[in-house]
CSV table of C-alpha atoms in Angstrom, one decimal:
chain,number,residue,atom,x,y,z
A,1,MET,CA,-4.5,0.6,-35.6
A,2,LYS,CA,-8.0,2.0,-36.4
A,3,SER,CA,-11.0,-0.1,-35.5
A,4,ARG,CA,-13.9,-0.5,-38.0
A,5,ILE,CA,-16.3,-1.6,-35.3
A,6,PRO,CA,-19.6,0.4,-35.6
A,7,SER,CA,-20.2,3.0,-32.9
A,8,LEU,CA,-22.2,2.0,-29.8
A,9,LEU,CA,-24.5,4.9,-29.2
A,10,ALA,CA,-26.5,3.9,-26.1
A,11,ALA,CA,-25.4,3.9,-22.5
A,12,SER,CA,-27.7,1.6,-20.5
A,13,LEU,CA,-28.1,0.9,-16.8
A,14,LEU,CA,-29.4,-2.6,-15.8
A,15,ALA,CA,-30.8,-2.7,-12.3
A,16,CYS,CA,-33.0,-4.7,-10.0
A,17,ALA,CA,-32.9,-2.0,-7.3
A,18,GLY,CA,-32.4,1.8,-7.1
A,19,VAL,CA,-29.1,3.7,-7.1
A,20,ASN,CA,-27.5,4.2,-3.7
A,21,ALA,CA,-25.1,7.1,-4.2
A,22,ASP,CA,-23.6,6.7,-0.7
A,23,ASN,CA,-21.7,3.5,-1.5
A,24,ASP,CA,-22.2,2.8,-5.1
A,25,ASP,CA,-19.7,5.2,-6.6
A,26,TRP,CA,-17.4,4.2,-9.4
A,27,PRO,CA,-15.2,7.3,-9.2
A,28,HIS,CA,-12.3,6.1,-11.5
A,29,TYR,CA,-12.0,4.3,-14.8
A,30,GLY,CA,-11.2,1.0,-13.0
A,31,ARG,CA,-13.3,2.0,-9.9
A,32,ASP,CA,-10.3,2.8,-7.8
A,33,ALA,CA,-6.9,4.4,-8.6
A,34,GLY,CA,-5.3,1.0,-8.9
A,35,GLY,CA,-7.7,-0.3,-11.5
A,36,THR,CA,-9.0,-3.3,-9.6
A,37,ARG,CA,-12.5,-3.0,-11.2
A,38,TYR,CA,-13.9,-4.6,-8.0
A,39,SER,CA,-17.3,-3.5,-6.7
A,40,PRO,CA,-18.4,-4.5,-3.2
A,41,LEU,CA,-22.1,-4.4,-4.2
A,42,GLU,CA,-24.1,-7.5,-3.5
A,43,GLN,CA,-27.6,-6.7,-4.9
A,44,ILE,CA,-27.0,-8.5,-8.2
A,45,ASP,CA,-25.7,-12.1,-8.1
A,46,ALA,CA,-26.4,-15.5,-9.9
A,47,SER,CA,-29.7,-15.9,-8.0
A,48,ASN,CA,-31.4,-12.8,-9.5
A,49,LEU,CA,-29.5,-12.2,-12.7
A,50,HIS,CA,-32.6,-13.4,-14.7
A,51,ARG,CA,-34.6,-10.6,-13.2
A,52,LEU,CA,-32.5,-7.8,-14.7
A,53,GLU,CA,-34.4,-5.3,-16.9
A,54,ILE,CA,-33.3,-2.2,-18.8
A,55,ALA,CA,-34.1,0.7,-16.5
A,56,TRP,CA,-33.2,3.4,-19.1
A,57,GLN,CA,-31.2,4.1,-22.2
A,58,PHE,CA,-29.3,7.3,-23.1
A,59,ARG,CA,-28.2,8.1,-26.6
A,60,THR,CA,-25.3,10.5,-27.2
A,61,GLY,CA,-26.4,11.3,-30.8
A,62,GLU,CA,-22.8,10.9,-31.9
A,63,LEU,CA,-22.7,9.4,-35.4
A,64,GLY,CA,-19.6,11.1,-36.6
A,65,GLN,CA,-21.6,13.7,-38.5
A,66,GLY,CA,-19.4,15.6,-40.9
A,67,ALA,CA,-16.2,13.8,-39.8
A,68,GLU,CA,-13.6,12.5,-42.2
A,69,ASP,CA,-13.1,9.5,-39.8
A,70,ALA,CA,-16.7,8.7,-39.2
A,71,ASP,CA,-16.2,5.1,-40.3
A,72,SER,CA,-13.7,4.7,-37.5
A,73,LEU,CA,-16.1,5.8,-34.8
A,74,THR,CA,-16.3,3.6,-31.7
A,75,PHE,CA,-17.8,4.0,-28.2
A,76,GLU,CA,-15.4,2.7,-25.6
A,77,ALA,CA,-16.0,4.9,-22.6
A,78,THR,CA,-16.4,3.5,-19.1
A,79,PRO,CA,-18.7,6.0,-17.2
A,80,VAL,CA,-17.6,7.1,-13.8
A,81,LEU,CA,-20.2,7.5,-11.1
A,82,ARG,CA,-19.9,10.2,-8.4
A,83,ASP,CA,-22.7,11.6,-6.2
A,84,GLY,CA,-25.5,10.1,-8.3
A,85,ALA,CA,-24.2,11.4,-11.7
A,86,LEU,CA,-22.6,9.4,-14.5
A,87,TYR,CA,-19.8,11.2,-16.5
A,88,PHE,CA,-18.5,9.9,-19.8
A,89,SER,CA,-17.3,11.0,-23.2
A,90,THR,CA,-17.5,10.3,-26.9
A,91,ALA,CA,-14.8,9.8,-29.5
A,92,PHE,CA,-15.1,13.3,-30.9
A,93,GLY,CA,-14.6,15.0,-27.5
A,94,THR,CA,-18.1,15.6,-26.1
A,95,ALA,CA,-18.5,15.0,-22.3
A,96,PHE,CA,-21.8,14.2,-20.7
A,97,ALA,CA,-23.3,14.2,-17.2
A,98,ILE,CA,-26.5,12.2,-16.7
A,99,ASP,CA,-28.6,11.3,-13.7
A,100,ALA,CA,-27.6,7.7,-12.8
A,101,ALA,CA,-31.1,6.9,-11.6
A,102,THR,CA,-33.2,8.2,-14.5
A,103,GLY,CA,-30.8,8.6,-17.4
A,104,GLU,CA,-31.8,12.3,-17.8
A,105,GLU,CA,-29.1,14.5,-19.3
A,106,LEU,CA,-27.7,17.0,-16.8
A,107,TRP,CA,-25.3,18.7,-19.2
A,108,ARG,CA,-23.0,18.2,-22.1
A,109,PHE,CA,-19.7,19.9,-23.0
A,110,GLU,CA,-18.3,20.2,-26.5
A,111,SER,CA,-14.5,20.4,-26.7
A,112,GLY,CA,-14.6,21.5,-30.3
A,113,VAL,CA,-12.7,18.7,-32.0
A,114,PRO,CA,-12.2,19.5,-35.7
A,115,ARG,CA,-13.9,16.9,-37.9
A,116,ASP,CA,-12.3,17.7,-41.2
A,117,ILE,CA,-8.9,15.9,-40.6
A,118,ASP,CA,-7.6,12.4,-40.3
A,119,TYR,CA,-6.9,11.2,-36.8
A,120,ALA,CA,-4.5,8.5,-35.6
A,121,GLU,CA,-7.2,7.2,-33.3
A,122,VAL,CA,-10.9,8.0,-33.0
A,123,VAL,CA,-11.8,6.8,-29.5
A,124,SER,CA,-12.3,8.0,-26.0
A,125,ARG,CA,-12.3,5.6,-23.0
A,126,GLY,CA,-13.8,8.1,-20.6
A,127,VAL,CA,-13.1,11.0,-18.2
A,128,SER,CA,-11.7,11.4,-14.7
A,129,VAL,CA,-13.3,13.2,-11.8
A,130,TRP,CA,-11.5,15.1,-9.0
A,131,HIS,CA,-12.8,17.0,-5.9
A,132,ASP,CA,-11.0,19.9,-4.6
A,133,PRO,CA,-10.8,19.6,-0.8
A,134,ALA,CA,-10.0,23.3,-0.5
A,135,ARG,CA,-13.3,24.4,-1.9
A,136,GLU,CA,-16.7,24.2,-0.3
A,137,ALA,CA,-19.3,21.8,-1.7
A,138,GLY,CA,-21.3,23.7,-4.4
A,139,ALA,CA,-18.6,26.2,-5.1
A,140,ALA,CA,-17.6,26.7,-8.8
A,141,CYS,CA,-15.3,23.9,-10.0
A,142,ALA,CA,-15.2,22.3,-6.5
A,143,THR,CA,-15.6,19.0,-8.4
A,144,ARG,CA,-14.0,18.8,-11.8
A,145,VAL,CA,-14.3,16.5,-14.8
A,146,TYR,CA,-11.1,16.1,-16.9
A,147,LEU,CA,-11.6,15.3,-20.5
A,148,GLY,CA,-8.7,14.5,-22.9
A,149,ASN,CA,-9.6,14.6,-26.7
A,150,ILE,CA,-8.2,13.4,-29.9
A,151,ALA,CA,-7.0,16.9,-30.8
A,152,GLY,CA,-4.4,16.5,-28.0
A,153,SER,CA,-6.0,18.8,-25.4
A,154,LEU,CA,-7.0,18.3,-21.8
A,155,TYR,CA,-10.1,20.1,-20.4
A,156,ALA,CA,-11.2,20.8,-16.9
A,157,ILE,CA,-15.0,21.0,-16.6
A,158,ASP,CA,-17.2,22.0,-13.6
A,159,ALA,CA,-19.0,18.7,-12.6
A,160,SER,CA,-22.1,20.6,-11.5
A,161,THR,CA,-22.6,22.9,-14.5
A,162,GLY,CA,-20.7,21.6,-17.4
A,163,GLU,CA,-18.9,24.9,-17.8
A,164,ALA,CA,-15.1,25.1,-18.4
A,165,CYS,CA,-13.0,25.9,-15.3
A,166,ARG,CA,-11.4,29.0,-16.7
A,167,GLU,CA,-8.5,29.1,-14.3
A,168,PHE,CA,-7.2,25.8,-15.6
A,169,GLY,CA,-4.6,26.3,-18.3
A,170,ASP,CA,-5.6,28.5,-21.2
A,171,GLY,CA,-9.2,29.4,-20.2
A,172,GLY,CA,-10.1,25.8,-19.4
A,173,PHE,CA,-7.8,23.6,-21.3
A,174,VAL,CA,-4.1,22.7,-21.8
A,175,ASP,CA,-2.7,21.9,-25.3
A,176,LEU,CA,-0.6,18.7,-24.6
A,177,ARG,CA,0.8,18.7,-28.1
A,178,ARG,CA,3.2,21.4,-26.9
A,179,ASP,CA,6.8,20.2,-26.5
A,180,ALA,CA,6.0,16.7,-27.8
A,181,ARG,CA,7.5,17.5,-31.3
A,182,PRO,CA,4.0,17.7,-32.9
A,183,ARG,CA,3.3,17.1,-36.6
A,184,GLU,CA,-0.1,17.8,-38.1
A,185,LEU,CA,-3.1,17.9,-35.9
A,186,GLY,CA,-4.6,14.5,-35.2
A,187,GLN,CA,-1.5,12.5,-34.8
A,188,TYR,CA,-1.1,13.2,-31.1
A,189,THR,CA,-4.2,12.2,-29.3
A,190,ILE,CA,-5.5,11.6,-25.7
A,191,THR,CA,-7.7,8.5,-25.7
A,192,SER,CA,-7.7,7.4,-22.1
A,193,PRO,CA,-8.8,9.2,-19.0
A,194,PRO,CA,-6.0,10.8,-17.0
A,195,ALA,CA,-4.9,9.3,-13.6
A,196,VAL,CA,-5.8,11.3,-10.5
A,197,ALA,CA,-3.1,11.4,-7.8
A,198,GLY,CA,-3.9,13.8,-5.0
A,199,ASP,CA,-4.0,17.2,-6.5
A,200,ARG,CA,-2.1,16.1,-9.7
A,201,ILE,CA,-3.5,14.9,-13.0
A,202,ILE,CA,-1.2,12.5,-14.8
A,203,VAL,CA,-1.8,11.9,-18.5
A,204,GLY,CA,-0.2,10.0,-21.4
A,205,SER,CA,-1.1,10.0,-25.1
A,206,ALA,CA,-1.9,7.9,-28.2
A,207,ILE,CA,0.3,8.6,-31.2
A,208,GLY,CA,0.1,7.7,-34.9
A,209,ASP,CA,3.4,5.8,-34.8
A,210,ASN,CA,3.2,3.6,-37.9
A,211,GLY,CA,4.2,6.1,-40.6
A,212,SER,CA,7.7,7.2,-39.9
A,213,VAL,CA,10.6,7.2,-37.5
A,214,ARG,CA,10.4,10.8,-36.4
A,215,VAL,CA,6.9,11.2,-34.8
A,216,GLU,CA,5.7,12.8,-31.5
A,217,ARG,CA,7.4,11.9,-28.3
A,218,GLY,CA,5.4,9.8,-25.9
A,219,ILE,CA,5.8,12.2,-23.0
A,220,VAL,CA,3.9,11.6,-19.7
A,221,ARG,CA,2.9,14.7,-17.8
A,222,ALA,CA,1.8,15.6,-14.3
A,223,LEU,CA,-0.4,18.8,-14.1
A,224,ASP,CA,-1.6,20.7,-11.2
A,225,ALA,CA,-5.3,19.8,-10.9
A,226,ARG,CA,-6.3,23.4,-10.2
A,227,SER,CA,-4.2,25.5,-12.5
A,228,GLY,CA,-3.2,23.1,-15.2
A,229,GLN,CA,0.5,24.0,-14.7
A,230,VAL,CA,2.8,21.2,-15.9
A,231,LEU,CA,4.7,20.0,-12.7
A,232,TRP,CA,6.9,17.4,-14.4
A,233,THR,CA,7.4,15.5,-17.6
A,234,TRP,CA,8.8,12.1,-18.3
A,235,ASP,CA,9.9,11.0,-21.8
A,236,PRO,CA,10.1,7.2,-22.3
A,237,ILE,CA,12.8,7.7,-24.9
A,238,PRO,CA,15.9,8.6,-23.0
A,239,VAL,CA,18.1,11.4,-24.5
A,240,ASP,CA,20.3,11.9,-21.5
A,241,SER,CA,23.5,9.8,-21.8
A,242,LYS,CA,23.6,9.6,-18.0
A,243,ASP,CA,20.3,7.7,-18.0
A,244,PRO,CA,21.0,3.9,-17.7
A,245,ALA,CA,18.4,3.2,-20.3
A,246,TYR,CA,20.2,5.4,-22.9
A,247,ALA,CA,22.8,2.6,-23.7
A,248,THR,CA,20.0,0.3,-24.8
A,249,TRP,CA,19.3,2.6,-27.7
A,250,GLU,CA,22.3,1.8,-30.0
A,251,ALA,CA,21.0,4.3,-32.6
A,252,GLY,CA,18.2,6.7,-33.0
A,253,ALA,CA,17.2,7.6,-29.5
A,254,GLU,CA,17.1,11.3,-30.4
A,255,VAL,CA,15.3,10.6,-33.6
A,256,ALA,CA,12.7,8.0,-32.6
A,257,GLY,CA,9.3,8.9,-31.2
A,258,GLY,CA,6.4,7.1,-29.7
A,259,ALA,CA,6.9,4.6,-26.9
A,260,ASN,CA,3.8,6.4,-25.5
A,261,ALA,CA,1.4,5.3,-22.8
A,262,TRP,CA,-2.1,5.2,-24.3
A,263,PRO,CA,-3.9,2.9,-21.8
A,264,PRO,CA,-5.1,4.2,-18.5
A,265,LEU,CA,-2.4,4.6,-15.8
A,266,SER,CA,-2.6,3.4,-12.2
A,267,VAL,CA,-1.7,5.1,-9.0
A,268,ASP,CA,-0.5,3.7,-5.7
A,269,VAL,CA,-1.8,6.5,-3.5
A,270,GLU,CA,-0.2,5.2,-0.3
A,271,HIS,CA,3.3,4.9,-1.7
A,272,GLY,CA,3.2,7.8,-4.2
A,273,LEU,CA,3.8,5.8,-7.4
A,274,VAL,CA,2.2,5.9,-10.8
A,275,TYR,CA,2.4,2.9,-13.1
A,276,VAL,CA,2.9,3.6,-16.8
A,277,PRO,CA,2.4,0.9,-19.4
A,278,THR,CA,4.4,2.0,-22.5
A,279,GLY,CA,4.3,1.0,-26.2
A,280,THR,CA,6.4,0.5,-29.2
A,281,PRO,CA,8.9,3.2,-30.5
A,282,SER,CA,8.3,4.4,-34.0
A,283,PRO,CA,7.9,3.0,-36.4
A,284,ASP,CA,6.1,-0.1,-35.1
A,285,PHE,CA,7.3,-2.7,-37.5
A,286,TYR,CA,10.9,-1.8,-38.4
A,287,GLY,CA,13.7,-1.1,-35.9
A,288,GLY,CA,16.7,-0.6,-38.1
A,289,GLU,CA,16.8,3.1,-37.1
A,290,ARG,CA,16.5,2.2,-33.3
A,291,ALA,CA,18.8,-0.8,-32.8
A,292,GLY,CA,19.0,-2.1,-29.2
A,293,ASP,CA,16.5,-3.3,-26.6
A,294,ASN,CA,15.0,0.3,-26.5
A,295,ALA,CA,14.5,0.3,-22.7
A,296,TYR,CA,11.5,2.1,-21.2
A,297,ALA,CA,9.6,1.2,-24.4
A,298,ASN,CA,7.2,-1.8,-24.1
A,299,SER,CA,7.7,-1.6,-20.4
A,300,LEU,CA,5.9,-1.3,-17.1
A,301,VAL,CA,7.5,1.8,-15.5
A,302,ALA,CA,6.9,3.0,-11.9
A,303,LEU,CA,7.3,6.8,-11.6
A,304,SER,CA,7.4,9.0,-8.5
A,305,VAL,CA,4.1,10.9,-8.4
A,306,LYS,CA,6.0,13.8,-6.8
A,307,SER,CA,9.0,14.1,-9.2
A,308,GLY,CA,8.3,12.0,-12.2
A,309,GLU,CA,11.6,10.1,-11.7
A,310,VAL,CA,11.8,6.4,-12.6
A,311,VAL,CA,11.6,4.3,-9.5
A,312,TRP,CA,11.8,0.9,-11.4
A,313,HIS,CA,11.0,-0.5,-14.8
A,314,ARG,CA,10.6,-3.9,-16.4
A,315,GLN,CA,10.7,-4.3,-20.2
A,316,LEU,CA,8.3,-7.0,-21.3
A,317,VAL,CA,9.2,-7.0,-25.1
A,318,HIS,CA,12.8,-6.2,-26.3
A,319,HIS,CA,13.2,-4.2,-29.5
A,320,ASP,CA,9.5,-4.6,-30.4
A,321,LEU,CA,8.7,-5.2,-34.1
A,322,TRP,CA,5.2,-6.4,-33.7
A,323,ASP,CA,3.3,-3.4,-32.2
A,324,TYR,CA,3.2,-5.3,-28.8
A,325,ASP,CA,2.3,-2.2,-26.8
A,326,LEU,CA,1.3,-2.9,-23.2
A,327,PRO,CA,-2.4,-2.5,-23.9
A,328,ALA,CA,-4.0,-2.6,-20.4
A,329,GLN,CA,-4.2,-0.6,-17.3
A,330,PRO,CA,-1.9,-2.1,-14.6
A,331,MET,CA,-3.9,-3.6,-11.8
A,332,LEU,CA,-2.8,-3.0,-8.2
A,333,VAL,CA,-3.7,-5.9,-5.9
A,334,ASP,CA,-2.6,-7.5,-2.6
A,335,LEU,CA,-1.9,-11.2,-2.9
A,336,THR,CA,-0.3,-14.1,-1.0
A,337,LYS,CA,2.3,-16.4,-2.6
A,338,ASP,CA,4.1,-19.2,-0.6
A,339,GLY,CA,2.7,-17.7,2.6
A,340,ARG,CA,4.1,-14.2,1.9
A,341,ARG,CA,1.9,-11.2,1.4
A,342,TYR,CA,2.7,-8.9,-1.5
A,343,ALA,CA,1.6,-5.5,-2.6
A,344,ALA,CA,1.6,-6.4,-6.3
A,345,VAL,CA,1.0,-4.9,-9.8
A,346,VAL,CA,-0.4,-7.2,-12.5
A,347,GLN,CA,0.2,-6.4,-16.2
A,348,THR,CA,-1.5,-8.2,-19.0
A,349,THR,CA,0.1,-8.1,-22.5
A,350,LYS,CA,-0.7,-8.5,-26.2
A,351,THR,CA,1.5,-11.7,-26.1
A,352,GLY,CA,-1.1,-13.3,-23.9
A,353,MET,CA,1.3,-13.4,-21.0
A,354,VAL,CA,0.6,-12.1,-17.5
A,355,PHE,CA,3.4,-10.5,-15.4
A,356,VAL,CA,3.2,-9.9,-11.7
A,357,PHE,CA,5.6,-7.6,-9.8
A,358,ASP,CA,6.2,-6.3,-6.3
A,359,ARG,CA,4.9,-2.9,-6.9
A,360,LEU,CA,7.4,-1.2,-4.7
A,361,THR,CA,10.6,-2.8,-6.0
A,362,GLY,CA,9.7,-4.2,-9.5
A,363,LYS,CA,10.9,-7.7,-8.5
A,364,PRO,CA,8.9,-10.4,-10.3
A,365,ILE,CA,6.7,-12.3,-7.9
A,366,TRP,CA,6.4,-15.1,-10.5
A,367,PRO,CA,9.7,-15.7,-12.2
A,368,ILE,CA,10.5,-14.3,-15.7
A,369,GLU,CA,12.7,-16.4,-18.0
A,370,GLU,CA,14.7,-14.9,-20.9
A,371,ARG,CA,14.3,-17.5,-23.8
A,372,PRO,CA,16.1,-17.6,-27.1
A,373,VAL,CA,13.7,-16.6,-30.0
A,374,PRO,CA,13.9,-16.9,-33.8
A,375,GLN,CA,16.4,-14.6,-35.6
A,376,GLY,CA,16.5,-13.3,-39.1
A,377,GLY,CA,14.5,-10.3,-40.1
A,378,VAL,CA,14.7,-7.9,-43.0
A,379,ALA,CA,17.8,-6.2,-44.2
A,380,GLY,CA,19.1,-3.6,-41.7
A,381,GLU,CA,17.2,-5.2,-38.8
A,382,LYS,CA,18.8,-6.5,-35.6
A,383,LEU,CA,16.4,-8.6,-33.6
A,384,SER,CA,16.8,-9.3,-29.9
A,385,PRO,CA,18.3,-12.7,-29.3
A,386,THR,CA,15.9,-13.4,-26.3
A,387,GLN,CA,12.5,-12.3,-25.0
A,388,PRO,CA,11.0,-12.4,-21.5
A,389,PHE,CA,8.5,-15.2,-20.8
A,390,SER,CA,6.3,-15.3,-17.7
A,391,SER,CA,6.3,-18.5,-15.7
A,392,LEU,CA,2.5,-18.1,-15.3
A,393,PRO,CA,0.4,-20.0,-17.9
A,394,PRO,CA,-0.3,-17.8,-20.9
A,395,LEU,CA,-3.9,-16.7,-21.6
A,396,VAL,CA,-3.7,-17.8,-25.2
A,397,SER,CA,-1.8,-20.6,-27.0
A,398,HIS,CA,1.7,-19.8,-28.2
A,399,ALA,CA,1.6,-22.7,-30.7
A,400,ALA,CA,2.6,-21.9,-34.3
A,401,ILE,CA,-0.2,-21.0,-36.6
A,402,THR,CA,-0.7,-23.5,-39.4
A,403,GLU,CA,-3.0,-23.8,-42.4
A,404,GLU,CA,-5.5,-25.8,-40.3
A,405,ASP,CA,-6.1,-22.7,-38.2
A,406,ALA,CA,-7.4,-20.8,-41.2
A,407,TYR,CA,-11.0,-19.7,-40.8
A,408,GLY,CA,-13.8,-18.2,-42.9
A,409,TRP,CA,-17.5,-17.9,-43.0
A,410,PHE,CA,-17.5,-19.7,-46.4
A,411,TRP,CA,-15.2,-22.2,-48.0
A,412,PHE,CA,-13.6,-19.6,-50.3
A,413,ASP,CA,-12.9,-17.4,-47.2
A,414,THR,CA,-11.1,-20.2,-45.6
A,415,ARG,CA,-9.1,-21.0,-48.8
A,416,GLY,CA,-8.2,-17.3,-49.1
A,417,CYS,CA,-7.0,-17.2,-45.5
A,418,ARG,CA,-4.8,-20.3,-46.0
A,419,LYS,CA,-3.2,-18.7,-49.0
């Protein structure tokens, strides 16, 4: 769904001390490959929060100039910090490097996203950075920035100069629309930064999946970080009858598309696993052409980094009819429950429920209950008789919405909402 939130154009750094590049790096979207978003820094706390001042501001200049989708423009990028430079991107595929201490622009890279077409999504959540241990520091493309754009391409950029790494793919980029059953340009997009796993770049996609049954396939790919060669692909819609998930698609597995992974992925470097949160098969709100639970869709899936094979999977919404994609990066944490230590993966959902699994086996650490849910639906539809519910308290109320919950700025807004 397209957001109409106005674009945020300024990236700001709040500080009460200088930047220390030795230990302050934020080298991944979620700081580490497991998306913990935890910083060990201690300079800023409750005692000095009131002293924070704006150290600098940087404006990208991106206003959607000349773009058909300018009114959908947003700024959602989380900058990554490496060796004193911040790297980030804009919705129309411009990557930036700026000095983290001063806000001075070091370089910008234009990926050439066409502006005269309608895109399924107009957003970029950022870039990824990878250092090649086989190259000397300062060598061309020794450190690379990977930028996915809404035209469906993945670029490799020299982190020092902002120039394309020409040995990567087709002169610096790989067209990821290839082999995904593409329709018109703009319906298969890359909106989240790819995951970095050793010398592999693993990337999903965002797809315009509301319009029809037959849309692009939500393929996840692993690419060689140096050459851009595709090392393996995984399709969340099983077409091999030998796949155990195939039987959960009573009709339409070969026709349906989507079930794509548009949020950031997470990597367990030690155990060689990548965690993929998938979404709804197409179309979002009607499943008459894809009867069954539709396994691998709306699921947390652990894949082997080496081979792309499914190690385990847990479906969190059966036969989704509500666009309940898994919308967040899985978080890899170590936790203790009942005196036992677990390597865990935590997944939040659009239902407001939190699910926690052993990240090696997929076994729930907090129990999951299959509960009967309301039936009915439109003609031709076949709803799932049950849905999984986490035993953890939900983050939002699951009470039925009534007229008393209607809200508006003025009385006539409230009345219209109640109608």
